[in-house]
Short mmCIF file of C-alpha atoms in Angstrom, two decimals:
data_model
loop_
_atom_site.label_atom_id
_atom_site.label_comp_id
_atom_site.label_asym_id
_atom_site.label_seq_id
_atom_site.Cartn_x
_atom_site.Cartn_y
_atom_site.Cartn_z
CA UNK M 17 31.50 -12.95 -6.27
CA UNK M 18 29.03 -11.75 -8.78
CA UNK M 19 28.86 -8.23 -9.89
CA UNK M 20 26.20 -6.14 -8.03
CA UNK M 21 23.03 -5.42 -10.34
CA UNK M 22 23.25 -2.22 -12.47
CA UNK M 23 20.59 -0.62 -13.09
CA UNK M 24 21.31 2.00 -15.89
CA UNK M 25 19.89 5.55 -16.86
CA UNK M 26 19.74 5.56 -20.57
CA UNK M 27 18.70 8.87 -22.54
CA UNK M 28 16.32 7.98 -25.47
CA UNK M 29 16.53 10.94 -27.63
CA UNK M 30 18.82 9.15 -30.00
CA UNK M 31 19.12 6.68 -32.90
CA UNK M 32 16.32 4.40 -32.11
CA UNK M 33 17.81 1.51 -33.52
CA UNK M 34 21.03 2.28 -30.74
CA UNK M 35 18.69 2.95 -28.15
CA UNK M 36 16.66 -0.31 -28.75
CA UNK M 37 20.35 -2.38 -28.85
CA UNK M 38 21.20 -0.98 -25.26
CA UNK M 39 17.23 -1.88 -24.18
CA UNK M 40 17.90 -5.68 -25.35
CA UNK M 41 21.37 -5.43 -23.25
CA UNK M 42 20.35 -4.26 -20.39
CA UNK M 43 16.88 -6.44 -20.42
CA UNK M 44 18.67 -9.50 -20.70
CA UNK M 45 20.03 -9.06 -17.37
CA UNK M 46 17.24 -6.86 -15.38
CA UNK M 47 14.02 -6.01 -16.28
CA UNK M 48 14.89 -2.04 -15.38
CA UNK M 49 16.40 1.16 -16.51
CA UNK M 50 15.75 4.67 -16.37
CA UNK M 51 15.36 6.51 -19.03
CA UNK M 52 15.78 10.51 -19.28
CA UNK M 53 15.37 13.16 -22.69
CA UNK M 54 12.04 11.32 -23.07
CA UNK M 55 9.97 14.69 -24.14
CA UNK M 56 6.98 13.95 -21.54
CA UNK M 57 6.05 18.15 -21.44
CA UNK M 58 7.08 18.50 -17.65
CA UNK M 59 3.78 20.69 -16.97
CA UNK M 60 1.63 18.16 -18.09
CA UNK M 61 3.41 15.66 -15.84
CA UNK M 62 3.20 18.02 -12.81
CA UNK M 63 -0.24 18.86 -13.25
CA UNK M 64 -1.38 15.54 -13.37
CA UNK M 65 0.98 14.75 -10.11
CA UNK M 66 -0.07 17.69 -7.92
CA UNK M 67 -3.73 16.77 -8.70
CA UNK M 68 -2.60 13.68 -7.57
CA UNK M 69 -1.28 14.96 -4.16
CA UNK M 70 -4.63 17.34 -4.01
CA UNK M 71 -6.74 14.02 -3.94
CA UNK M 72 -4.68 12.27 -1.51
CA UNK M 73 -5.10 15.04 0.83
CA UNK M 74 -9.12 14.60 0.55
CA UNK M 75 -11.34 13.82 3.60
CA UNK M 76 -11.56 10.23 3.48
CA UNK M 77 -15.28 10.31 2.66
CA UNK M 78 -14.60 12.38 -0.64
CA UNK M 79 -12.15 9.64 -1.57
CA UNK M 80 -14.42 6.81 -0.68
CA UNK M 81 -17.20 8.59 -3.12
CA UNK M 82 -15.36 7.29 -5.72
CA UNK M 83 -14.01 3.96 -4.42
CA UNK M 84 -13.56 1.20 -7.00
CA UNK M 85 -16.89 -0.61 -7.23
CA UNK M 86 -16.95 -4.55 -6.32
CA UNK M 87 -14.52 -6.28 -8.35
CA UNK M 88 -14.21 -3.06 -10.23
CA UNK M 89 -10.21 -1.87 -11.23
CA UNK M 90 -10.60 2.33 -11.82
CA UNK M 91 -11.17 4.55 -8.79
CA UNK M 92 -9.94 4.76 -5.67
CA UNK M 93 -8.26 1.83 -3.47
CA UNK M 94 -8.63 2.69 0.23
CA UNK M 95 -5.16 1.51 2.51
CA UNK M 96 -4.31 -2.01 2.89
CA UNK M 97 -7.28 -2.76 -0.04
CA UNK M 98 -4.51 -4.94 -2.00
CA UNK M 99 -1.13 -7.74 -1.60
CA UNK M 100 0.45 -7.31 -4.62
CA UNK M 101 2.83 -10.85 -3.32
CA UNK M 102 -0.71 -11.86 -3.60
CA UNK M 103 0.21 -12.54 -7.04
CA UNK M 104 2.85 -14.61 -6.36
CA UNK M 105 0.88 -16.54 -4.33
CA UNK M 106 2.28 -15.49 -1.05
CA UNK M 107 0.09 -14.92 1.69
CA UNK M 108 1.04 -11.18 3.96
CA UNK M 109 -1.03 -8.42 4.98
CA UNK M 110 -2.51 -5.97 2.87
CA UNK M 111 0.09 -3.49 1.60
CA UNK M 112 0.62 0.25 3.54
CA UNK M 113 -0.76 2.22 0.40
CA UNK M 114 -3.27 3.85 -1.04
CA UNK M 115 -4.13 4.75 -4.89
CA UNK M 116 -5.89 6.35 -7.54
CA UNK M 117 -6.83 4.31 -11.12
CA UNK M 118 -7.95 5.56 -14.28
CA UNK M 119 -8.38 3.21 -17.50
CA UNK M 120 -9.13 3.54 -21.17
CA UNK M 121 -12.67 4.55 -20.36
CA UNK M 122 -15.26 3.56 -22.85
CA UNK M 123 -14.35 3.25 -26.47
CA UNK M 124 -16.61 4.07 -29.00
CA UNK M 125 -16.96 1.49 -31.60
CA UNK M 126 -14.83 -1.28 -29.85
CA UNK M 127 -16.64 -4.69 -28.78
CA UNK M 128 -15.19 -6.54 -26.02
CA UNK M 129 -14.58 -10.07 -26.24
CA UNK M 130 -16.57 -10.78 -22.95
CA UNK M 131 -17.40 -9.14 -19.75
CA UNK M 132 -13.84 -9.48 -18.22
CA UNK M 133 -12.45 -7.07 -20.93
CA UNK M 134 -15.46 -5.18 -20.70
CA UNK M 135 -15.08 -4.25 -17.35
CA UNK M 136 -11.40 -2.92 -18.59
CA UNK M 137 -13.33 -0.66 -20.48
CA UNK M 138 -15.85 1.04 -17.91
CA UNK M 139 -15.96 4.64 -17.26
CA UNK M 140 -13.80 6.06 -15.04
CA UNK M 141 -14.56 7.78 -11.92
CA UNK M 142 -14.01 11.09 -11.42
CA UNK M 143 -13.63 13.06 -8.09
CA UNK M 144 -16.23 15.66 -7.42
CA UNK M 145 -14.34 17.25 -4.62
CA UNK M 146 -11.47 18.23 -7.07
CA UNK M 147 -12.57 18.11 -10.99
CA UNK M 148 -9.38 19.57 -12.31
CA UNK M 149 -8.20 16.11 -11.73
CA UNK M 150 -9.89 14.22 -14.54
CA UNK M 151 -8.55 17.34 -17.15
CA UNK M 152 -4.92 16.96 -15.95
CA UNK M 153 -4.87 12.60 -15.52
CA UNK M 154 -6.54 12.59 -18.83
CA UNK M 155 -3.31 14.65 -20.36
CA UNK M 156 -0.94 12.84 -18.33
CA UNK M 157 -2.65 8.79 -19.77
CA UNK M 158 -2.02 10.27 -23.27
CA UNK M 159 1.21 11.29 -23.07
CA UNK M 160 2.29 8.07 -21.35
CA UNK M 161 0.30 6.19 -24.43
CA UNK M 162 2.53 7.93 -26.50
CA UNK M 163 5.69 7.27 -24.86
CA UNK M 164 5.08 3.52 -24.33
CA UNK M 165 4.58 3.28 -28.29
CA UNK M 166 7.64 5.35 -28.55
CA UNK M 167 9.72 2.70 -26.22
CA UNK M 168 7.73 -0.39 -28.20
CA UNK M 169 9.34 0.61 -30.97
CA UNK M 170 12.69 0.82 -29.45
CA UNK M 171 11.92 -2.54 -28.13
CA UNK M 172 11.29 -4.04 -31.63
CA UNK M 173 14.69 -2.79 -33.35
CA UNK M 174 16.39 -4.22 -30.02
CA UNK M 175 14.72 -7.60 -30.85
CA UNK M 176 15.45 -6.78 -34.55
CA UNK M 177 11.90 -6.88 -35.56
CA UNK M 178 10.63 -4.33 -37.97
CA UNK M 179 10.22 -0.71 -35.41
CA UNK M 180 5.93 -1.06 -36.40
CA UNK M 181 5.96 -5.01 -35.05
CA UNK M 182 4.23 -4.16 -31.73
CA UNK M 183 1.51 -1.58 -33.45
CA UNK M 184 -1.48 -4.30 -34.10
CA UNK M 185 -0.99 -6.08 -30.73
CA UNK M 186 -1.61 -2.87 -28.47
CA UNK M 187 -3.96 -0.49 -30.65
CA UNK M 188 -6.82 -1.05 -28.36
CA UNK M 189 -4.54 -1.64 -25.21
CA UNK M 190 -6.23 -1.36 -22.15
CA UNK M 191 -3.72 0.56 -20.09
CA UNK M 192 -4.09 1.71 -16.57
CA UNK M 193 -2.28 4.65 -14.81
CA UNK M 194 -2.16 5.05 -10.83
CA UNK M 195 -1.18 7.59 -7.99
CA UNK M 196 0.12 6.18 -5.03
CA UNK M 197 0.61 7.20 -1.94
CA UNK M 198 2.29 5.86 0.85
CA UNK M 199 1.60 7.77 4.20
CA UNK M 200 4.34 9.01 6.65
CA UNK M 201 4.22 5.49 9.05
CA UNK M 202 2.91 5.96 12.45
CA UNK M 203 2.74 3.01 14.05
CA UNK M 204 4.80 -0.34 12.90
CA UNK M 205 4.23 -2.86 10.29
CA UNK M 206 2.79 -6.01 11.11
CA UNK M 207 5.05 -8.60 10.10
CA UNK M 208 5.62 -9.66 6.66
CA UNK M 209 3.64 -6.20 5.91
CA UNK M 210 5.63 -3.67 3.53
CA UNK M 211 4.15 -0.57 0.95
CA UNK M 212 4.16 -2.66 -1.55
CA UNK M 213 4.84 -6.27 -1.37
CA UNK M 214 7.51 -8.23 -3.39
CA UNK M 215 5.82 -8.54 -6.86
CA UNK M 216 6.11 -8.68 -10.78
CA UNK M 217 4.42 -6.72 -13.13
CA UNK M 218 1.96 -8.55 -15.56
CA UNK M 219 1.79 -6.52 -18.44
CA UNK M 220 4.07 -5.26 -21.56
CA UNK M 221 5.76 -2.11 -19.76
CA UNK M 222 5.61 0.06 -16.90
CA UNK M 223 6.51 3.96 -16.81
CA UNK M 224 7.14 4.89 -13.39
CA UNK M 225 7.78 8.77 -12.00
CA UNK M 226 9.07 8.61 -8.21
CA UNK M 227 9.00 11.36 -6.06
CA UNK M 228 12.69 12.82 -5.74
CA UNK M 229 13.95 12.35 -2.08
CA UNK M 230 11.87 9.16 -1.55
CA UNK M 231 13.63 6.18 -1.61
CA UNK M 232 12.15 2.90 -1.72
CA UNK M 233 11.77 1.36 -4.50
CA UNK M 234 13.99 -1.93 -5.25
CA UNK M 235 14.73 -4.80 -7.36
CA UNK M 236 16.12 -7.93 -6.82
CA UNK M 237 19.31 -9.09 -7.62
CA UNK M 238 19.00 -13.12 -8.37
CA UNK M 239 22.86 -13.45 -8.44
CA UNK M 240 23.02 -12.54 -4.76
CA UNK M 241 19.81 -12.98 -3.65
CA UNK M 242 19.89 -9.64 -2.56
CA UNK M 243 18.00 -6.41 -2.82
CA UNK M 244 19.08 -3.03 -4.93
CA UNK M 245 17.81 0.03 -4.35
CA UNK M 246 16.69 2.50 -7.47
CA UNK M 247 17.29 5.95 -6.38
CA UNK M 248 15.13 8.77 -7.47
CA UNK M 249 16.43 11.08 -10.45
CA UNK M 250 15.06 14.18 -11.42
CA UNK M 251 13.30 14.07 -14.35
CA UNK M 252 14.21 10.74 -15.18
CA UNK M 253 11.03 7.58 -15.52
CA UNK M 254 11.76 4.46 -14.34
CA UNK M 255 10.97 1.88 -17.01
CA UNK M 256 10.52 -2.26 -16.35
CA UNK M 257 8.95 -4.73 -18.36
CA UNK M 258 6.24 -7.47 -16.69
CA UNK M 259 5.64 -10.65 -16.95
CA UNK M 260 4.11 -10.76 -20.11
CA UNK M 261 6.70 -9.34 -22.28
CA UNK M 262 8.89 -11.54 -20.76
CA UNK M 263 7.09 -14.60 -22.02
CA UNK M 264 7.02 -12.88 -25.64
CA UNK M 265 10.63 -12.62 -25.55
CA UNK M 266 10.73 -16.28 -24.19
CA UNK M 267 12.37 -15.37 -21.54
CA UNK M 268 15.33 -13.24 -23.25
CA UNK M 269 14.41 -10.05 -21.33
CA UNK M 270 13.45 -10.44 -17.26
CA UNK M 271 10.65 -9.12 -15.64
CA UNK M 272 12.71 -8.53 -12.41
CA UNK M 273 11.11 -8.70 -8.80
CA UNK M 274 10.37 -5.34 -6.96
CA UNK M 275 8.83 -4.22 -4.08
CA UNK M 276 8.35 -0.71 -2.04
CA UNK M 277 10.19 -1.36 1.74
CA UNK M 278 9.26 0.33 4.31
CA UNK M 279 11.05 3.81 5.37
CA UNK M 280 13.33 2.19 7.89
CA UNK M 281 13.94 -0.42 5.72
CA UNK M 282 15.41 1.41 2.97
CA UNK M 283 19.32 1.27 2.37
CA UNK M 284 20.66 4.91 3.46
CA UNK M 285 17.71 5.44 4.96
CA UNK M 286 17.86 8.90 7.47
CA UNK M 287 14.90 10.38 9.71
CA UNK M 288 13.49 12.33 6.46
CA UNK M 289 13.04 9.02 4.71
CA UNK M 290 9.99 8.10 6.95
CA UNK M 291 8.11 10.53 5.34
CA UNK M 292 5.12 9.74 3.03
CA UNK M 293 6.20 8.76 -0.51
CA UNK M 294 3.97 9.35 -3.95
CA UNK M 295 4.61 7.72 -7.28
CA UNK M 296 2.96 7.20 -10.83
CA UNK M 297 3.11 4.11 -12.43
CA UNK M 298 1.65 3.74 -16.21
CA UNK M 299 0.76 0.17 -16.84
CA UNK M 300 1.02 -0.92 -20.58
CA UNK M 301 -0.78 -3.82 -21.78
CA UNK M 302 -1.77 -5.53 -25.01
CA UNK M 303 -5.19 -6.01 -26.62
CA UNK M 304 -7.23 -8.25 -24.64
CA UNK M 305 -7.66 -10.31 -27.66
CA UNK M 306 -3.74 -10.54 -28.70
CA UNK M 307 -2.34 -13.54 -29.21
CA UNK M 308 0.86 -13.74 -27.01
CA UNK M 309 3.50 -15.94 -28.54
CA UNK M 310 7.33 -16.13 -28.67
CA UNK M 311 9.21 -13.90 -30.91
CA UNK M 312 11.10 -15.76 -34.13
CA UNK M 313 13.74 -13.79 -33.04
CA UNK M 314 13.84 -15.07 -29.29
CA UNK M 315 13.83 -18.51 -30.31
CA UNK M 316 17.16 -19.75 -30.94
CA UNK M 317 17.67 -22.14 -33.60
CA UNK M 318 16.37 -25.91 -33.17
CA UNK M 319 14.63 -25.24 -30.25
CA UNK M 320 11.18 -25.20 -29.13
CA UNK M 321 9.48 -21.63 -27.38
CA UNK M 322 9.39 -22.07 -23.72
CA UNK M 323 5.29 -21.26 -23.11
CA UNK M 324 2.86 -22.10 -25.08
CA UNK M 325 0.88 -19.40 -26.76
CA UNK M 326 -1.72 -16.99 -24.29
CA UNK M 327 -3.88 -14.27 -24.88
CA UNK M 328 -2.97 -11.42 -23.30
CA UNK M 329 -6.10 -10.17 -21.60
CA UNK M 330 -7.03 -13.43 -19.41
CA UNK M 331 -3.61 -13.28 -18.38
CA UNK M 332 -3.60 -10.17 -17.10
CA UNK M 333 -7.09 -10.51 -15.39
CA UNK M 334 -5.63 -13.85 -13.64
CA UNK M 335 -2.70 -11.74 -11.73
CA UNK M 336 -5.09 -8.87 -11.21
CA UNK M 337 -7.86 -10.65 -9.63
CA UNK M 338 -5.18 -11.92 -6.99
CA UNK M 339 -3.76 -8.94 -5.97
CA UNK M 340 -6.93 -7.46 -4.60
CA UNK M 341 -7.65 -7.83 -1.24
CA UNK M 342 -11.76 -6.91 -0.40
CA UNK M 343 -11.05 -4.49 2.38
CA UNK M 344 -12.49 -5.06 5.82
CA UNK M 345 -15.56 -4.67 6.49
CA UNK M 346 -16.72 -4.42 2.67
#
């Protein structure tokens, strides 16, 4: 029988040449880990989660005032507006959630390659109803920037590239960073229908903070075809790479399947475990314009890279674009 998936907490204020070499162990064999001693200031992550909570708990009409625009990707994404298994190509109802984007915003004195990465690039919208928000998610997007080129870093020594290798591919990265919240459930799912469908994630790295108590989150386990639950830890950020790292690495580190069950669902799961859950995800990406190719160190001798090169921005916009359900009715 094969050993159950581990899915280790890993503290990162250390050597960064030993942290990267237990990164490249543990992503050969799941695309997750949590990582703790990180430095995020804690207020600045509170702040920009209670503001969070304070827009959630808006009158629906003060959230739809800022409601992502047609085809638009900042602002706010009414309930059951998007399948992430959409991006896997499989067809189930629109996921039991509700979120919050902010991007890059515009950037003075960069020139999109064309409109898609424009639009990646559009100002964000900002809640009248509760303007401390923008101050606090503003903090919040910076000091994830910061740790994601902290853990790139880490990521190159694991991959024993020089610790800068990653710099010129994500200097104009068009990152994203979402609240989500997923309502106490009233009434049952329709089939097929859970918070967040089974999915990957597209781009370099995610940083995720869970709400403690609020179980839900899993991966899957390819060796048993099963599914493994990743328990929240106080003060700890989940961390998984997406799909596109994974093809840089040419396939050496996984970008593991995960999905957000429903409260009932959930291993362990007890009457308190119904209630609504809210998390933070950071998406990392590279520059639009990057050229996405496997790493000489990920290509073992006398053979040929798995993929062919990609730039990183279409393939982001490809998954994207799939995941977004127009909600009924507009």
């Amino acid at each position: 029988m094969s050993p159950a998936l581990a899915v280790p907490t890993i503290s990162i204020d250390r050597d960064p040449a030993v942290v990267g070499r237990e990164f490249d162990e543990t992503l050969r064999t799941v695309g997750f880990f949590q990582i703790v001693d990180h430095g995020v200031d804690p207020a600045i992550a509170d702040a920009a989660w209670s503001t969070a909570r304070a827009f959630f708990d808006l009158p629906l009409h003060d959230k739809l005032a800022v409601e992502r625009a047609a085809g638009g990707l900042y602002g706010y994404f009414p309930m059951r507006s998007e399948s992430l298994a959409a991006s896997r190509g499989d067809v189930t109802p629109g996921d039991l959630k509700e979120s919050f984007n902010m991007g890059p915003g515009i950037r003075a004195g960069h020139t999109p390659h064309d409109e898609t990465e424009a639009a990646l690039f559009t100002a964000n919208l900002w809640p009248v109803a509760l303007p401390e928000l923008q101050t606090a998610w503003e903090a919040y997007y910076a000091a994830m920037s910061d740790l994601a080129d902290r853990l790139l870093r880490m990521f190159a020594l694991g991959l024993e590239l020089p610790g800068g290798f990653f710099a010129p591919y994500v200097d104009a990265s068009p990152s994203a960073l979402r609240a989500i919240n997923y309502p106490e459930q009233t009434q049952a799912p329709e089939p097929g229908q859970l918070r967040a469908g089974a999915h990957t994630d597209y781009g370099t790295l995610t940083i995720l903070r869970q709400e403690a108590g609020r179980a839900g989150l899993e991966v899957h386990d390819p060796a048993t075809d099963s599914w493994v639950p990743i328990p929240p830890t106080e003060g700890a950020l989940v961390i998984n790479i997406g799909d596109l790292m994974a093809r840089w690495t040419n396939d050496r580190w996984t970008s593991t399947l995960h999905r957000v069950v429903n409260p009932d669902a959930a291993a362990g799961s007890t009457a308190t475990a119904s209630h609504r859950r809210q998390s933070m995800p950071f998406f990392h990406n590279a520059n639009y314009s990057a050229i996405v190719e496997a790493l000489p160190t990920c290509v073992p001798a006398g053979e040929q890279p798995r993929y062919e090169p990609v730039m990183a921005g279409p393939h982001l916009a490809g998954k994207t674009t799939r995941s977004v359900a127009e909600r009924p009715g507009g």
